[in-house]
Amino acid sequence: MPEIKVTPLGAGQDVGRSCILVSIGGKNIMLDCGMHMGYNDDRRFPDFSYITQNGRLTDFLDCVIISHFHLDHCGALPFMSEMVGYDGPIYMTHPTKAICPILLEDFRKITVDKKGETNFFTSQMIKDCMKKVVPLNLHQTVQVDDELEIKAYYAGHVLGAAMVHIKVGSESVVYTGDYNMTPDRHLGAAWIDKCRPDILISESTYATTIRDSKRCRERDFLKKVHESIERGGKVLIPVFALGRAQELCILLETFWERMNLKAPIYFSTGLTEKANHYYKLFITWTNQKIRKTFVQRNMFEFKHIKAFDRSYADNPGPMVVFATPGMLHAGQSLQIFKKWAGNEKNMVIMPGYCVQGTIGHKILNGQRKLEMEGRSTLDVKLQVEYMSFSAHADAKGIMQLIRMAEPRNMLLVHGEAVKMEFLKGKIEQEFSIDCYMPANGETVTVTTNPSVPVDISLNLLKREMALGGPLPDPKKPRTMHGTLIMKENSLKLVSSEQALKELGLNEHQLRFTCRVQLQDPHSDTDTLHRIYTHLKSVLKGYTIQHLPDGTVMVESIVIKVSSSTEDPNTKVLLLSWSYQDEDLGSFLSTLLKKGLPSGLC
Amino acid sequence: MKLYCLSGHPTLPCNVLKFKSTTIMLDCGLDTTSVLNFLPLPLVHSPRLSKLPGWVSKDGTLNLEKELKECAGRVFVDSQPEFCLPEKELLDLSTIDVILISNYHCMMALPYITEHTGFTGTVYATEPTLQIGRLLMEELVNFMERVPKAQSATCWKNKEIQRMLPGPLKDAVDVWTWKRSYSMQEVNSALSKVQLVGYSQKVELFGAVQVSPLSSGYSLGSSNWIIQSHHEKVSYVSGSSLLTTHPQPMDQSSLKNSDVLILTGLTQMPTANPDGMLGEFCSNLAMTIRAGGNVLVPCYSSGVIYDLLECLYQFIESANLGTTPFYFISPVANSSLEFSQIFAEWLCHNKQSKVYLPEPPFPHAELIQTNKLKHYPSIHGDFSSEFRQPCVVFTGHPSLRFGDVVHFMELWGKSSLNTIIFTEPDFSYLDALAPYQPLAMKCVYCPIDTRLNFHQVSKLLKEVQPLHVVCPEQYTQPPLTQSHRSDLMLELQPPPMPYRRCSVLNLPFRRRYERVYIMPELANSLVPSEIKPGISLATVSAVLHSKDNKHTLQSVPKPPPVPPSKKRKRVIEEPPVVLAPKPLLSGAVPLEAFLATLQKHGITEVKVEETADGHILHLQAEDTLIQLEEDGTHIVCDNNEPLRTTLRDLVLRFLQKL
């Protein structure tokens, strides 16, 4: 039985360092190659030694697919390709290909230049790695090799995020990456067709959450920012440079415009301008509304939002600052946080998920005293607000996607074990399909039962369809007969006659002749007619003919009558049939042996 | 399998392919050359045009002075310009299931087909094709609607009258079917039927056919199409290009192994080299400006203009044209320039990598930013206050019959300092200029047509090896004006099947196989036996299920257990219910081995008699005959059914079942 195997190297019952291995139809595929924000040691990258202990990965992988540019999905890519060693194709969408190297470079700078780590990938390695990237277009069917094909679907979540359908023969797997089932201010909703994969591998970040309406959350968010500004407080919003940042910028920009607010909004890092440029050039990846109006008004040209300078943090008066990174684990957002944490007028709004181990995660869990590097502690007095703006599908969205794709099996990754357990129960109950949630390094094996594609001769098919009538009768299914010719890699189903001809075989006729003695005091012709009448009454639905040459034909069985030379009342019936009519022939000879019923005229 | 040809224009095709159970329209081109028969539509009142004399036949019997005007010896219809539509009578257009669009120039007749014909299908096109196609339609509607013409000329179309008119009006075909432009509402309704597709996307039609667009290298989002089932493949090649301009390169290899290749949209200028023309364009432009004249470039608002602007971007500084204003005037100029920048996925590699920086892929962004290129929706409004001469104006329509270009022709036509440079290949420039004669301005003809030429196409066909080629009849003979150039035609073996407007071709297909899926349970129950080295056979008895044009074979369900019958006696009289025909047999029964087998089964008294074709075995104890021949066995056995079945089974042991 063919099997599909799925092994998460990362993101198994966890969020971070997404990396999932899939073996399907003899092909091995790596889905995502991310880093973990919660670790600074070896654990930040997936354990590639699972694939091979020594040597390069090229021989073991047919392709690598990256779902989107977030570092927990692509952060380990240069390490994997350049330091462990992989030279095969890496697939990602155009926006991901454009943005991913910038975030990698940023990540490298923080790790190497700021934290002083050695033995890390270099700028050159990022460049070399990106040379192996093959861009993917939405809905394009990409033939990785003769057998393996992949197809990308829109996933929402961030610019260029894609779900991917992987197919070998009639077996298939869908990997969602991160996705969002509701459109937001700048992105559309994820969509997939009814592709009925054998396994649907879905993220489950918000496995237990059913989020309230987005409008309420937005109103809440604006209210909180507004109140804080009114009080003269400073608002810090830690974000990643691309993604939620643009969403919230659009939100604040329109609010500032409407309310005619004057407090400054800043956006940290030099990335901003560049980031917005990407959004302008990849406008086809945003939502319908932005795409429709972009000629008149480009939503990514902000009037109220200006670039941030480090010195502004100490300026008096209210302000809103978007700063990177989003989980307060390093960089500018952390620096500003440290500066503002002591004042209860200030506020930090966490707009997305925070990985365990990050400061973001700690303050969200209510920790008010933070141990900082160098044994100092930081008292957190500012208001801490959490507002889920991260564009992940919630439980409702995940169920919706399952309804769209109709998978045969479900596999959850990119979530916390307890929450997954809950969702797994719900999925199994509602859809009656198996749902798996492997831990890292644990392999799930699903047996598939693919049907076998065969070429049927059109003559045979047409004959069969004509005989079957326009509507099939479920009570009386028609049986079709044919011969399957297996030659090299081709499978052809033809009628038996055609098979003989194609293979140059002779037909061997097997015939039977059987004499039956019958007591019937009539003339030969009368006897024949009596037989004809008898068979007519017994064999309903068969073709029975009384031929002028003195024979009766039942289908292709020939019956002749002659009188015995000794006794004219003893008739000798000669039955002759071919092997193809064996059942009927055998039945007839037995039937006629019993004589004719007397009531026949 | 049939092909209905609804357009006779080789670069603006409209064909309908009946393939398996589907009806597929390939492109929806609108033949706009008909507008050359009409008088230009001026934006502001033109005394010259309004003073043109009406036409009266020489003998004075026919007076059409209201409808027809004469200018420099040619006669023009004074009415809103009309287009020659694809043929509507050849087949019922409401039966069309899908329309496949190959590029934005080949979809301009779409509203005529999808509206008011009962069409209920889907149109497939790439995103750039849809967006830019929409712009071109919008522009066309705008050109027509902003200068409404009160009168609509119809008398001249009367067959009797048309016969008496001077050429080329006399020879115009199907004038009764010519139609005015559609409305914006019809455009929107037509385009709402478009479903977007990406290159190499596989789209299933009713489970029977799969269609897939391939990059054709001609324009943004332009595509060729593959229409195939599991065993048959039709390639539809429309406007394609092998030159490296802005679009993604042409995908050639996917066209391989086609049974039929429908070839349309070759270059209309087989003797003009696009690169040479571009050079000539630049030098003429510079020369005119230096001499203090203006340059008018009639063009479409998308396509080659991107390349012209890119070329000028490099040329402006070196030619010292830095201060010359360049104007691009079209109702959709801004949209076209903006849209060109957002389709990175559909661009050539060089332009794609610019987006990664991130920089706009086309340099016209910089021309606009530095104020060298300015764009306006029309000559009215801001343009009139900004207008400085000498300048270069890009504007439509290339036919010179409508659009802002008409105004510039009236404005600049009288001065020999000015130059008009034709770059679009769709219209004969002499015909285009006819209603403006006499003309003092210089005319330069640099048609840039990047589509495949005959040399390129024969190389392509050699590579992809289609079994049959179908093409417009124009491609099977040299152009009329260059009848000695046998290199300007397709020469193939077997010769291509030519079509013309209203042709119906029977495509040479022999469909022999269809895909069927054997369900796993049935597949596991099959018992293959090797009949020759490398060839195995298995007999299959199955139930065929056909749904949505997909066929599957499933195991024959076991009959439900017969309820115990009370009349047991009658059971034997029931004829066999399931008429399962026995397989065919093949092979031969070898005498010695068969005798040995008989012996094993206790049949020892066998008399063997040799005959001409084999042997007769007389089983003496059983009084039974078996006739063994090369390709037949005959068992004659009376009144001993058990023996007969035993013998039958013994014979079968030596034979192959099929």
JSON list of N, CA and C in Angstrom, two decimals, chain B residues 55-68 75 77 153-172 175-176:
[
{"chain": "B", "resi": 55, "resn": "TRP", "atom": "N", "xyz": [-20.81, 63.07, -51.84]},
{"chain": "B", "resi": 55, "resn": "TRP", "atom": "CA", "xyz": [-20.51, 62.27, -53.01]},
{"chain": "B", "resi": 55, "resn": "TRP", "atom": "C", "xyz": [-21.76, 62.03, -53.86]},
{"chain": "B", "resi": 56, "resn": "VAL", "atom": "N", "xyz": [-21.60, 62.29, -55.14]},
{"chain": "B", "resi": 56, "resn": "VAL", "atom": "CA", "xyz": [-22.67, 62.01, -56.10]},
{"chain": "B", "resi": 56, "resn": "VAL", "atom": "C", "xyz": [-22.03, 61.22, -57.24]},
{"chain": "B", "resi": 57, "resn": "SER", "atom": "N", "xyz": [-22.72, 60.14, -57.67]},
{"chain": "B", "resi": 57, "resn": "SER", "atom": "CA", "xyz": [-22.10, 59.33, -58.72]},
{"chain": "B", "resi": 57, "resn": "SER", "atom": "C", "xyz": [-21.92, 60.17, -59.98]},
{"chain": "B", "resi": 58, "resn": "LYS", "atom": "N", "xyz": [-20.97, 59.72, -60.82]},
{"chain": "B", "resi": 58, "resn": "LYS", "atom": "CA", "xyz": [-20.57, 60.54, -61.96]},
{"chain": "B", "resi": 58, "resn": "LYS", "atom": "C", "xyz": [-21.74, 60.89, -62.86]},
{"chain": "B", "resi": 59, "resn": "ASP", "atom": "N", "xyz": [-22.63, 59.89, -63.05]},
{"chain": "B", "resi": 59, "resn": "ASP", "atom": "CA", "xyz": [-23.76, 60.17, -63.93]},
{"chain": "B", "resi": 59, "resn": "ASP", "atom": "C", "xyz": [-24.88, 60.91, -63.20]},
{"chain": "B", "resi": 60, "resn": "GLY", "atom": "N", "xyz": [-24.69, 61.15, -61.93]},
{"chain": "B", "resi": 60, "resn": "GLY", "atom": "CA", "xyz": [-25.65, 61.95, -61.19]},
{"chain": "B", "resi": 60, "resn": "GLY", "atom": "C", "xyz": [-26.88, 61.19, -60.73]},
{"chain": "B", "resi": 61, "resn": "THR", "atom": "N", "xyz": [-26.93, 59.85, -61.03]},
{"chain": "B", "resi": 61, "resn": "THR", "atom": "CA", "xyz": [-28.13, 59.10, -60.65]},
{"chain": "B", "resi": 61, "resn": "THR", "atom": "C", "xyz": [-28.16, 58.77, -59.16]},
{"chain": "B", "resi": 62, "resn": "LEU", "atom": "N", "xyz": [-26.98, 58.69, -58.58]},
{"chain": "B", "resi": 62, "resn": "LEU", "atom": "CA", "xyz": [-26.92, 58.28, -57.18]},
{"chain": "B", "resi": 62, "resn": "LEU", "atom": "C", "xyz": [-26.40, 59.45, -56.35]},
{"chain": "B", "resi": 63, "resn": "ASN", "atom": "N", "xyz": [-27.23, 59.90, -55.44]},
{"chain": "B", "resi": 63, "resn": "ASN", "atom": "CA", "xyz": [-26.84, 61.04, -54.62]},
{"chain": "B", "resi": 63, "resn": "ASN", "atom": "C", "xyz": [-26.82, 60.65, -53.15]},
{"chain": "B", "resi": 64, "resn": "LEU", "atom": "N", "xyz": [-25.64, 60.54, -52.60]},
{"chain": "B", "resi": 64, "resn": "LEU", "atom": "CA", "xyz": [-25.50, 60.18, -51.19]},
{"chain": "B", "resi": 64, "resn": "LEU", "atom": "C", "xyz": [-24.72, 61.26, -50.46]},
{"chain": "B", "resi": 65, "resn": "GLU", "atom": "N", "xyz": [-24.92, 62.52, -50.85]},
{"chain": "B", "resi": 65, "resn": "GLU", "atom": "CA", "xyz": [-24.04, 63.57, -50.32]},
{"chain": "B", "resi": 65, "resn": "GLU", "atom": "C", "xyz": [-24.16, 63.75, -48.82]},
{"chain": "B", "resi": 66, "resn": "LYS", "atom": "N", "xyz": [-25.29, 63.29, -48.24]},
{"chain": "B", "resi": 66, "resn": "LYS", "atom": "CA", "xyz": [-25.43, 63.38, -46.78]},
{"chain": "B", "resi": 66, "resn": "LYS", "atom": "C", "xyz": [-24.56, 62.35, -46.07]},
{"chain": "B", "resi": 67, "resn": "GLU", "atom": "N", "xyz": [-24.41, 61.18, -46.68]},
{"chain": "B", "resi": 67, "resn": "GLU", "atom": "CA", "xyz": [-23.73, 60.08, -46.00]},
{"chain": "B", "resi": 67, "resn": "GLU", "atom": "C", "xyz": [-22.27, 59.95, -46.38]},
{"chain": "B", "resi": 68, "resn": "LEU", "atom": "N", "xyz": [-21.93, 60.29, -47.60]},
{"chain": "B", "resi": 68, "resn": "LEU", "atom": "CA", "xyz": [-20.57, 60.06, -48.07]},
{"chain": "B", "resi": 68, "resn": "LEU", "atom": "C", "xyz": [-19.91, 61.37, -48.43]},
{"chain": "B", "resi": 75, "resn": "VAL", "atom": "N", "xyz": [-13.57, 58.32, -51.02]},
{"chain": "B", "resi": 75, "resn": "VAL", "atom": "CA", "xyz": [-14.90, 58.54, -50.46]},
{"chain": "B", "resi": 75, "resn": "VAL", "atom": "C", "xyz": [-14.97, 57.95, -49.07]},
{"chain": "B", "resi": 77, "resn": "VAL", "atom": "N", "xyz": [-17.36, 57.45, -45.31]},
{"chain": "B", "resi": 77, "resn": "VAL", "atom": "CA", "xyz": [-18.69, 57.47, -44.72]},
{"chain": "B", "resi": 77, "resn": "VAL", "atom": "C", "xyz": [-18.67, 58.48, -43.58]},
{"chain": "B", "resi": 153, "resn": "ALA", "atom": "N", "xyz": [-25.20, 56.68, -40.81]},
{"chain": "B", "resi": 153, "resn": "ALA", "atom": "CA", "xyz": [-25.37, 56.43, -42.23]},
{"chain": "B", "resi": 153, "resn": "ALA", "atom": "C", "xyz": [-25.68, 54.96, -42.49]},
{"chain": "B", "resi": 154, "resn": "THR", "atom": "N", "xyz": [-26.76, 54.69, -43.22]},
{"chain": "B", "resi": 154, "resn": "THR", "atom": "CA", "xyz": [-27.10, 53.30, -43.51]},
{"chain": "B", "resi": 154, "resn": "THR", "atom": "C", "xyz": [-27.40, 53.07, -44.99]},
{"chain": "B", "resi": 155, "resn": "CYS", "atom": "N", "xyz": [-27.78, 54.13, -45.69]},
{"chain": "B", "resi": 155, "resn": "CYS", "atom": "CA", "xyz": [-28.17, 53.95, -47.11]},
{"chain": "B", "resi": 155, "resn": "CYS", "atom": "C", "xyz": [-27.06, 53.30, -47.93]},
{"chain": "B", "resi": 156, "resn": "TRP", "atom": "N", "xyz": [-25.83, 53.74, -47.68]},
{"chain": "B", "resi": 156, "resn": "TRP", "atom": "CA", "xyz": [-24.72, 53.24, -48.50]},
{"chain": "B", "resi": 156, "resn": "TRP", "atom": "C", "xyz": [-24.53, 51.75, -48.38]},
{"chain": "B", "resi": 157, "resn": "LYS", "atom": "N", "xyz": [-25.10, 51.17, -47.29]},
{"chain": "B", "resi": 157, "resn": "LYS", "atom": "CA", "xyz": [-24.91, 49.74, -47.08]},
{"chain": "B", "resi": 157, "resn": "LYS", "atom": "C", "xyz": [-25.83, 48.91, -47.96]},
{"chain": "B", "resi": 158, "resn": "ASN", "atom": "N", "xyz": [-26.85, 49.54, -48.52]},
{"chain": "B", "resi": 158, "resn": "ASN", "atom": "CA", "xyz": [-27.75, 48.81, -49.41]},
{"chain": "B", "resi": 158, "resn": "ASN", "atom": "C", "xyz": [-26.95, 48.15, -50.53]},
{"chain": "B", "resi": 159, "resn": "LYS", "atom": "N", "xyz": [-27.18, 46.85, -50.69]},
{"chain": "B", "resi": 159, "resn": "LYS", "atom": "CA", "xyz": [-26.37, 46.07, -51.64]},
{"chain": "B", "resi": 159, "resn": "LYS", "atom": "C", "xyz": [-26.31, 46.71, -53.02]},
{"chain": "B", "resi": 160, "resn": "GLU", "atom": "N", "xyz": [-27.49, 47.14, -53.50]},
{"chain": "B", "resi": 160, "resn": "GLU", "atom": "CA", "xyz": [-27.56, 47.72, -54.84]},
{"chain": "B", "resi": 160, "resn": "GLU", "atom": "C", "xyz": [-26.71, 48.98, -54.93]},
{"chain": "B", "resi": 161, "resn": "ILE", "atom": "N", "xyz": [-26.75, 49.76, -53.84]},
{"chain": "B", "resi": 161, "resn": "ILE", "atom": "CA", "xyz": [-26.03, 51.03, -53.83]},
{"chain": "B", "resi": 161, "resn": "ILE", "atom": "C", "xyz": [-24.53, 50.79, -53.65]},
{"chain": "B", "resi": 162, "resn": "GLN", "atom": "N", "xyz": [-24.20, 49.89, -52.72]},
{"chain": "B", "resi": 162, "resn": "GLN", "atom": "CA", "xyz": [-22.78, 49.65, -52.43]},
{"chain": "B", "resi": 162, "resn": "GLN", "atom": "C", "xyz": [-22.03, 49.24, -53.70]},
{"chain": "B", "resi": 163, "resn": "ARG", "atom": "N", "xyz": [-22.75, 48.47, -54.55]},
{"chain": "B", "resi": 163, "resn": "ARG", "atom": "CA", "xyz": [-22.16, 47.98, -55.80]},
{"chain": "B", "resi": 163, "resn": "ARG", "atom": "C", "xyz": [-21.68, 49.12, -56.70]},
{"chain": "B", "resi": 164, "resn": "MET", "atom": "N", "xyz": [-22.35, 50.26, -56.60]},
{"chain": "B", "resi": 164, "resn": "MET", "atom": "CA", "xyz": [-22.05, 51.38, -57.47]},
{"chain": "B", "resi": 164, "resn": "MET", "atom": "C", "xyz": [-21.01, 52.33, -56.89]},
{"chain": "B", "resi": 165, "resn": "LEU", "atom": "N", "xyz": [-20.63, 52.11, -55.63]},
{"chain": "B", "resi": 165, "resn": "LEU", "atom": "CA", "xyz": [-19.71, 53.03, -54.97]},
{"chain": "B", "resi": 165, "resn": "LEU", "atom": "C", "xyz": [-18.29, 52.82, -55.48]},
{"chain": "B", "resi": 166, "resn": "PRO", "atom": "N", "xyz": [-17.44, 53.83, -55.34]},
{"chain": "B", "resi": 166, "resn": "PRO", "atom": "CA", "xyz": [-16.03, 53.62, -55.71]},
{"chain": "B", "resi": 166, "resn": "PRO", "atom": "C", "xyz": [-15.34, 52.76, -54.65]},
{"chain": "B", "resi": 167, "resn": "GLY", "atom": "N", "xyz": [-14.22, 52.14, -55.03]},
{"chain": "B", "resi": 167, "resn": "GLY", "atom": "CA", "xyz": [-13.42, 51.37, -54.06]},
{"chain": "B", "resi": 167, "resn": "GLY", "atom": "C", "xyz": [-12.80, 52.29, -53.06]},
{"chain": "B", "resi": 168, "resn": "PRO", "atom": "N", "xyz": [-12.38, 51.84, -51.89]},
{"chain": "B", "resi": 168, "resn": "PRO", "atom": "CA", "xyz": [-12.53, 50.46, -51.41]},
{"chain": "B", "resi": 168, "resn": "PRO", "atom": "C", "xyz": [-13.90, 50.18, -50.78]},
{"chain": "B", "resi": 169, "resn": "LEU", "atom": "N", "xyz": [-14.79, 51.19, -50.74]},
{"chain": "B", "resi": 169, "resn": "LEU", "atom": "CA", "xyz": [-16.10, 50.97, -50.14]},
{"chain": "B", "resi": 169, "resn": "LEU", "atom": "C", "xyz": [-16.87, 49.87, -50.85]},
{"chain": "B", "resi": 170, "resn": "LYS", "atom": "N", "xyz": [-16.72, 49.84, -52.18]},
{"chain": "B", "resi": 170, "resn": "LYS", "atom": "CA", "xyz": [-17.44, 48.88, -52.99]},
{"chain": "B", "resi": 170, "resn": "LYS", "atom": "C", "xyz": [-17.11, 47.44, -52.55]},
{"chain": "B", "resi": 171, "resn": "ASP", "atom": "N", "xyz": [-15.84, 47.23, -52.17]},
{"chain": "B", "resi": 171, "resn": "ASP", "atom": "CA", "xyz": [-15.37, 45.87, -51.89]},
{"chain": "B", "resi": 171, "resn": "ASP", "atom": "C", "xyz": [-15.45, 45.48, -50.42]},
{"chain": "B", "resi": 172, "resn": "ALA", "atom": "N", "xyz": [-15.92, 46.43, -49.59]},
{"chain": "B", "resi": 172, "resn": "ALA", "atom": "CA", "xyz": [-16.00, 46.10, -48.17]},
{"chain": "B", "resi": 172, "resn": "ALA", "atom": "C", "xyz": [-17.00, 44.95, -47.98]},
{"chain": "B", "resi": 175, "resn": "VAL", "atom": "N", "xyz": [-20.94, 44.52, -44.84]},
{"chain": "B", "resi": 175, "resn": "VAL", "atom": "CA", "xyz": [-21.12, 45.83, -44.22]},
{"chain": "B", "resi": 175, "resn": "VAL", "atom": "C", "xyz": [-22.38, 45.90, -43.35]},
{"chain": "B", "resi": 176, "resn": "TRP", "atom": "N", "xyz": [-23.35, 45.04, -43.64]},
{"chain": "B", "resi": 176, "resn": "TRP", "atom": "CA", "xyz": [-24.58, 45.07, -42.84]},
{"chain": "B", "resi": 176, "resn": "TRP", "atom": "C", "xyz": [-24.34, 44.63, -41.41]}
]
